[in-house]
GROMACS .gro file of C-alpha atoms in nm:
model
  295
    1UNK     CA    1  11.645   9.634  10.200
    2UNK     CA    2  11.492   9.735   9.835
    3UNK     CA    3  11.201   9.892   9.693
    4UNK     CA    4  11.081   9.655   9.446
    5UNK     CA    5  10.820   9.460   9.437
    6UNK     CA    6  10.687   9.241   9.111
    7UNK     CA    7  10.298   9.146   9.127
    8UNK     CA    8  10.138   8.905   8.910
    9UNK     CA    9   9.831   8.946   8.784
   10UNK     CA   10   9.866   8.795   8.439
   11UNK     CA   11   9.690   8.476   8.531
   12UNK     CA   12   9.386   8.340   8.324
   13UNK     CA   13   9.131   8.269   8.637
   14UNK     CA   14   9.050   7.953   8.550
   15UNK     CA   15   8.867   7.866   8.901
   16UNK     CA   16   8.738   8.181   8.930
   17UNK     CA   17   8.547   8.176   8.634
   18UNK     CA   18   8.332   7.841   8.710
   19UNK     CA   19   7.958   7.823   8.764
   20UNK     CA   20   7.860   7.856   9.073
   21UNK     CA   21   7.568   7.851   9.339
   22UNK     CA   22   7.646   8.125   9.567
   23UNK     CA   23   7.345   8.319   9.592
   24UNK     CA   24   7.475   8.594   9.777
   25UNK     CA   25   7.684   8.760   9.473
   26UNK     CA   26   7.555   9.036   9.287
   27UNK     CA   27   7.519   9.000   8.895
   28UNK     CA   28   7.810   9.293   8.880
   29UNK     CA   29   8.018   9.071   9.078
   30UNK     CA   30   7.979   8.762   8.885
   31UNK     CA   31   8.029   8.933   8.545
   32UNK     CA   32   8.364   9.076   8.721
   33UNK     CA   33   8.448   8.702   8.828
   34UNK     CA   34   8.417   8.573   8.459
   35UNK     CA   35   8.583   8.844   8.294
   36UNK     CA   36   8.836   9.048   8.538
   37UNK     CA   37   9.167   8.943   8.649
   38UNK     CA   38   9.068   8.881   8.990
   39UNK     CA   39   9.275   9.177   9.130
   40UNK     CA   40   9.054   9.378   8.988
   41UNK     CA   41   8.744   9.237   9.134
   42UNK     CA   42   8.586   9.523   9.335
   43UNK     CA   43   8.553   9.359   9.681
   44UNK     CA   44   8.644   9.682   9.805
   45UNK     CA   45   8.483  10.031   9.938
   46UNK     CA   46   8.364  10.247   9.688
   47UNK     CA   47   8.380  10.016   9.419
   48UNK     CA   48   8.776   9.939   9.453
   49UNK     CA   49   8.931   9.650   9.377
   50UNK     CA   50   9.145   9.413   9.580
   51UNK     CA   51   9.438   9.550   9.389
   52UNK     CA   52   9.398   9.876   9.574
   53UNK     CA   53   9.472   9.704   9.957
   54UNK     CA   54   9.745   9.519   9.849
   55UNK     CA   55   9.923   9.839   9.694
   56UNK     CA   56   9.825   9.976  10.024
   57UNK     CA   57   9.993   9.767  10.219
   58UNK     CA   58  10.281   9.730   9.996
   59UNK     CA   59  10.335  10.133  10.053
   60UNK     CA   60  10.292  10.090  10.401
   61UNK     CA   61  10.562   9.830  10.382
   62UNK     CA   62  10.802  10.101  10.228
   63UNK     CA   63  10.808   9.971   9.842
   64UNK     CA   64  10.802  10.262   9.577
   65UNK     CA   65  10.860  10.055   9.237
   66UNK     CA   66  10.563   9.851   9.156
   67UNK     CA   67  10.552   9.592   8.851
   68UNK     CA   68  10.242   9.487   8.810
   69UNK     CA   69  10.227   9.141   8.570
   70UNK     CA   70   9.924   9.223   8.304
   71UNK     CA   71   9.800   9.000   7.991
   72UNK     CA   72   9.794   9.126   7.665
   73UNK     CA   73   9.397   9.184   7.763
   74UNK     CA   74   9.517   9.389   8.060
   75UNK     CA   75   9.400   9.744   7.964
   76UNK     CA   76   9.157   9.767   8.242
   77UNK     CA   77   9.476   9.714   8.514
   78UNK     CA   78   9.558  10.103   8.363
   79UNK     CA   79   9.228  10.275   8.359
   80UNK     CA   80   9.285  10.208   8.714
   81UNK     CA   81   9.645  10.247   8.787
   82UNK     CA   82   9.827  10.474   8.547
   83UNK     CA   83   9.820  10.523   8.154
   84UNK     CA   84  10.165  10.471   8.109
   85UNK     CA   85  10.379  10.150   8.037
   86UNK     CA   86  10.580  10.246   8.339
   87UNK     CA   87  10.631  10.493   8.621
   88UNK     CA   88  10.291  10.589   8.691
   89UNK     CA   89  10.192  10.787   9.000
   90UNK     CA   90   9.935  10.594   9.220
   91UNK     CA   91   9.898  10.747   9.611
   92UNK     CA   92  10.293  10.791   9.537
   93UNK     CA   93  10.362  10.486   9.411
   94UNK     CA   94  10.530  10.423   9.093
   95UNK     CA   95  10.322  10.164   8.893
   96UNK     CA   96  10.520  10.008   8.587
   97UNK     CA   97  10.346   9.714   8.345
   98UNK     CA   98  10.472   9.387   8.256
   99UNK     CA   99  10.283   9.197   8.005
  100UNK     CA  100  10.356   8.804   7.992
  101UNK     CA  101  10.247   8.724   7.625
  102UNK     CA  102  10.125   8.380   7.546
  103UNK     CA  103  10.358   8.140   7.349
  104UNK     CA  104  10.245   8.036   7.012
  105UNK     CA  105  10.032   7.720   7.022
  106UNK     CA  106   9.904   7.806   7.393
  107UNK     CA  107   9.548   7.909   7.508
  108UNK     CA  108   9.619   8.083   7.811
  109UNK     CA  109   9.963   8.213   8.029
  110UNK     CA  110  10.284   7.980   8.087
  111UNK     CA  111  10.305   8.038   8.493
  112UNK     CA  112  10.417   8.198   8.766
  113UNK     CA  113  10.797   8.164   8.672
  114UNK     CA  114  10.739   8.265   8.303
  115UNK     CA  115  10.561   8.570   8.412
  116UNK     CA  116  10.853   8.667   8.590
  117UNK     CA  117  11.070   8.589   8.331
  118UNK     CA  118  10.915   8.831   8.116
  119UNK     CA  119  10.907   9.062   8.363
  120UNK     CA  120  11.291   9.013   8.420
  121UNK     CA  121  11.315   9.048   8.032
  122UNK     CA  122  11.108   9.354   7.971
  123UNK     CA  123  11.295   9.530   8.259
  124UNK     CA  124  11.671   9.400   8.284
  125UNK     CA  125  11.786   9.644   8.585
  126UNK     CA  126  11.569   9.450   8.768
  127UNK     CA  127  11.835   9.171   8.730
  128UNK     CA  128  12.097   9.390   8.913
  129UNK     CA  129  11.895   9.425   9.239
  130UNK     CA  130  11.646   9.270   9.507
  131UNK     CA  131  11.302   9.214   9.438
  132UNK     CA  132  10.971   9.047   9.640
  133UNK     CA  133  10.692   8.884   9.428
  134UNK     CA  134  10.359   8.813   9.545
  135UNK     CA  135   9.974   8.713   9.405
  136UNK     CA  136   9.715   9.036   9.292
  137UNK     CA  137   9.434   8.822   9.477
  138UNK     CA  138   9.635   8.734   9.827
  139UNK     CA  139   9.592   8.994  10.061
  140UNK     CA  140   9.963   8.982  10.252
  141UNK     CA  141   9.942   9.219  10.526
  142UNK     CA  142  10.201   9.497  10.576
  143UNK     CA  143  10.394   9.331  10.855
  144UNK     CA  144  10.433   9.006  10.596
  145UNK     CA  145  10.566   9.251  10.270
  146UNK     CA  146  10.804   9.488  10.553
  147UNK     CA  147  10.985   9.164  10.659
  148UNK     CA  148  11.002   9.049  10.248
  149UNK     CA  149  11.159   9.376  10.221
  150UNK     CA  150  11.360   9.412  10.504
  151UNK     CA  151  11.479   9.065  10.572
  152UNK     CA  152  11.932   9.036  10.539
  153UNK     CA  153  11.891   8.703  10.337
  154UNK     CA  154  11.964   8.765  10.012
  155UNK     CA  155  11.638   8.479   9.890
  156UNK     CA  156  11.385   8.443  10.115
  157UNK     CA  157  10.955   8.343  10.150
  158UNK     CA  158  10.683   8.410  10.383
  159UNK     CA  159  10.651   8.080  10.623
  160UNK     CA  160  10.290   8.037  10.669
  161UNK     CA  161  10.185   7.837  10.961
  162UNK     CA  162   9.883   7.610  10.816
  163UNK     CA  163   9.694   7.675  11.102
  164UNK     CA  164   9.611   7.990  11.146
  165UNK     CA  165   9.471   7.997  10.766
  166UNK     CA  166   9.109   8.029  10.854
  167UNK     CA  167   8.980   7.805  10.533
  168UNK     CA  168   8.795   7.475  10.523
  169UNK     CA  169   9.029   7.193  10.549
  170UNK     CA  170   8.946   7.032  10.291
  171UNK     CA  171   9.136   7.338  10.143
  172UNK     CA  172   9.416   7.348  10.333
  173UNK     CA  173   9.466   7.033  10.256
  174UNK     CA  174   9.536   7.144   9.921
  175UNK     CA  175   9.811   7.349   9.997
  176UNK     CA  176  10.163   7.249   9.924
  177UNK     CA  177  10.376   7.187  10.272
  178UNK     CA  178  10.714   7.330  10.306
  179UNK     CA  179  11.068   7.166  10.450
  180UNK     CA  180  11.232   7.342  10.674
  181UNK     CA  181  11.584   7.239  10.883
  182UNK     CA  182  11.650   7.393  11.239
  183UNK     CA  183  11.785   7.720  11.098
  184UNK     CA  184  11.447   7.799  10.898
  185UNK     CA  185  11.671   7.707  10.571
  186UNK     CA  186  11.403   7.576  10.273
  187UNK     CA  187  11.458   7.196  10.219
  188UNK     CA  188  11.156   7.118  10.002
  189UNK     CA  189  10.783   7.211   9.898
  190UNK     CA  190  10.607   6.915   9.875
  191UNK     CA  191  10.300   6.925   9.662
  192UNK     CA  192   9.991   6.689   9.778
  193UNK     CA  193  10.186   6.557  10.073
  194UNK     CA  194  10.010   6.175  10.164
  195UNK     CA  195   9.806   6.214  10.548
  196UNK     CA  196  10.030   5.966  10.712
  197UNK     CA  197  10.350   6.201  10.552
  198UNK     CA  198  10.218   6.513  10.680
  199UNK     CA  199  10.353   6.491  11.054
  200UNK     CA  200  10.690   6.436  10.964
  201UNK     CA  201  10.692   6.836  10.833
  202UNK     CA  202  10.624   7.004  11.148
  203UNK     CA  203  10.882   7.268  11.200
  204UNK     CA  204  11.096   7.325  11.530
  205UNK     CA  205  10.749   7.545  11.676
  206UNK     CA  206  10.563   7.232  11.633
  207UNK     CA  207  10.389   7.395  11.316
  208UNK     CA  208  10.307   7.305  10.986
  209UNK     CA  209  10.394   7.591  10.722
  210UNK     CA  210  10.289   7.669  10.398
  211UNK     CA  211  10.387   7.886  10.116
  212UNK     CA  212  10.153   8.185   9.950
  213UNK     CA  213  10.361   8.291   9.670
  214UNK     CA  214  10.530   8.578   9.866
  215UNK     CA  215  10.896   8.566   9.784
  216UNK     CA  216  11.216   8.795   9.786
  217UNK     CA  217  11.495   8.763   9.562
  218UNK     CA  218  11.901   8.809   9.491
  219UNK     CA  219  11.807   8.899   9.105
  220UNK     CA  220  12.148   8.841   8.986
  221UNK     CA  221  12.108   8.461   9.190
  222UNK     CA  222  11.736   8.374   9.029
  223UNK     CA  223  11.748   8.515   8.679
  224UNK     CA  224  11.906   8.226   8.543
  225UNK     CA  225  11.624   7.928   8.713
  226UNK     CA  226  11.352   8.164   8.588
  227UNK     CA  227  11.457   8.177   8.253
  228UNK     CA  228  11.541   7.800   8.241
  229UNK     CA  229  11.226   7.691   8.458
  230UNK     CA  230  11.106   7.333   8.312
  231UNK     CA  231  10.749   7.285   8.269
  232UNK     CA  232  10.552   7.104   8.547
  233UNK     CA  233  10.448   6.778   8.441
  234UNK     CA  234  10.089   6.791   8.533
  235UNK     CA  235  10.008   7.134   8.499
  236UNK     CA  236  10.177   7.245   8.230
  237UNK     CA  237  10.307   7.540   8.319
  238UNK     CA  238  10.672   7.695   8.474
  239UNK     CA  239  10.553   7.755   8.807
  240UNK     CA  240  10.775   7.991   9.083
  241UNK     CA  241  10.823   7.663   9.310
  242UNK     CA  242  10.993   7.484   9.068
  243UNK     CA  243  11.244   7.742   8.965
  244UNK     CA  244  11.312   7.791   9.375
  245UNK     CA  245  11.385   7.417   9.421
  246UNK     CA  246  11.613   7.452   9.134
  247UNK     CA  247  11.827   7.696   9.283
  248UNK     CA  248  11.853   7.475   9.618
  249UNK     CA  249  12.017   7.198   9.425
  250UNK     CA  250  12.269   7.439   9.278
  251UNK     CA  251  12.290   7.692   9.606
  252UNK     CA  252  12.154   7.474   9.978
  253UNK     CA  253  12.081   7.718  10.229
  254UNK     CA  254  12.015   7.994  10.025
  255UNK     CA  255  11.621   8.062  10.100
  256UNK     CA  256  11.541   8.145  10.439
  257UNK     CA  257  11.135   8.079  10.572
  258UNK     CA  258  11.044   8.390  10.753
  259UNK     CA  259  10.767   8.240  10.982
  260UNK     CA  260  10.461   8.412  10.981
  261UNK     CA  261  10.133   8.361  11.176
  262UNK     CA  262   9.807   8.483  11.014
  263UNK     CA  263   9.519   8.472  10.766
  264UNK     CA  264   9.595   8.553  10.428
  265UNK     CA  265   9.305   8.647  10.225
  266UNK     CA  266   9.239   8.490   9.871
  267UNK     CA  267   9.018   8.533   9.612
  268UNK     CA  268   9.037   8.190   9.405
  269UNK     CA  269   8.634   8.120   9.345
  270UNK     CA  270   8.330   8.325   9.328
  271UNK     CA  271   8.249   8.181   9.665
  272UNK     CA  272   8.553   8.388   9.758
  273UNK     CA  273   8.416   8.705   9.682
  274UNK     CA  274   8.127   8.716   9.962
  275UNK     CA  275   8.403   8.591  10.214
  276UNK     CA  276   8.681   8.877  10.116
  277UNK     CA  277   8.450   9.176  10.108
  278UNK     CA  278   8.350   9.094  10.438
  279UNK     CA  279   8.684   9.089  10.563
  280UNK     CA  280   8.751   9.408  10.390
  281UNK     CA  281   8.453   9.544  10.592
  282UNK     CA  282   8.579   9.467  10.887
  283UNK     CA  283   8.982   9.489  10.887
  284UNK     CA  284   8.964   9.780  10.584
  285UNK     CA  285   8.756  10.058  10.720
  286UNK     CA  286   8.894  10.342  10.545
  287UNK     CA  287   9.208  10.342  10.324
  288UNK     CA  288   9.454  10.643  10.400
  289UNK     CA  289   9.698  10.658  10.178
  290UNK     CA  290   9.854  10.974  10.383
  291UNK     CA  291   9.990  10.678  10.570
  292UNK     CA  292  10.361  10.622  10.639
  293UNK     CA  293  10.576  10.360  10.590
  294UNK     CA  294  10.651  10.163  10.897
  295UNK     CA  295  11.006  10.200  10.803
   0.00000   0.00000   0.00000
């Protein structure tokens, strides 16, 4: 069990900030969609943002240190959540910055994996412990972060079964399949897998799971394929997956799937924005932060 968990939120928002057609979204919200982070979008009640539900659920979950993964343009992330670099007080919560600063010669953020690097870097007790990671615009649920948190594996990721992802399937489609053996062990993530492929990588409940960037890790294990991460071929960027299939090679057996069966929330597009405040609406009534952990 630990109490840390490491958002990131330093992304540049690339789909997010296309045109689009939606005529449903206010001109507030659009502005927000081309110049937010989108965890700060305010989906939410009373002008809140995204951010806010999945802090809630992260306390309800039973974290207490909070990283939260800013760009060097991040200022707005502490007019919301705490002044300070680190330890702020938010509903109990201690909120802490990272910021992942762009290499020389770049335009925009190196990935998933060198945000966490810099995290890693910026606060090296973090290195001596257990840590989850997750999105700022997936809302994980509080059952999903408790069993991150919770879970005797010492590197572990939220299975999702594909599903019960309630998105078009042309977007699904997208979505990179995972490997799994009998025991749940991680095999592979297999990016763009071909139709005919795709039934081969049903799991032992007959399902097909994907992974949302929810993670847990053994920091003295990882540290080293973070900071070494190669950059993806295509994209261009050190991206989380990579670094976790780079362990494997070195250490088989050593991520566990926890299988999980539910919608996770995303805010990728504007078209996204009608779709998650309506969920909020109806799943998010009221926010009380009196709340206890479930454990």
């Amino acid at each position: 069990m630990h109490d840390n968990l490491i958002i990131l939120a330093g992304g540049a928002s690339s789909r997010m900030k296309k045109e689009t057609e939606n005529q449903n979204l206010t001109e507030v919200e659009i502005f927000q969609a081309n110049n937010r982070s989108k965890g700060l979008i305010t989906v939410g009640a009373s002008g809140r943002p995204i951010m806010d539900y999945v802090l809630f659920n992260a306390k309800l979950a039973g974290y207490k240190n909070i990283y939260i993964v800013i760009s060097e343009e991040g200022k707005l992330f502490k007019e919301f959540y705490g002044e300070k670099n680190s330890e702020n007080n938010f509903h109990g919560l201690s909120i802490s910055f990272a910021i992942q600063y762009v290499p020389e010669g770049r335009i925009k953020p190196f990935g998933t994996a060198d945000a966490l690097y810099q995290t890693l870097e910026q606060y090296p007790e973090l290195n001596q412990q257990y840590y989850s990671v997750c999105n700022s615009d997936n809302l994980y649920s509080s059952k999903a972060l408790l069993a991150l948190r919770t879970t005797q594996t010492e590197n572990a990721f939220i299975s999702y079964s594909r599903d019960a992802l309630d998105y078009t399937p042309e977007r699904i489609s997208r979505f990179a399949l995972v490997e799994l053996n009998k025991k749940q062990e991680l095999l592979d993530i297999i990016e763009k897998p071909k139709l005919e492929e795709v039934e081969k990588y049903h799991d032992t409940s007959g399902k097909l799971r994907v992974s949302m960037n929810a993670f847990r890790f053994n920091g003295k294990r990882f540290f080293e394929y973070v900071k070494n991460c190669p950059v993806h071929p295509e994209r261009n960027e050190k991206e989380l997956p990579t670094a976790v299939l780079n362990m494997l090679q070195d250490y088989p057996s050593s991520v566990i799937g926890i299988s999980f069966s539910e919608h996770v929330p995303d805010l990728t597009s504007k078209e996204d924005i009608v779709i998650v405040k309506k969920y909020l609406e109806e799943n998010y009534i009221k926010l009380d932060w009196s709340k206890n952990a479930e454990i």
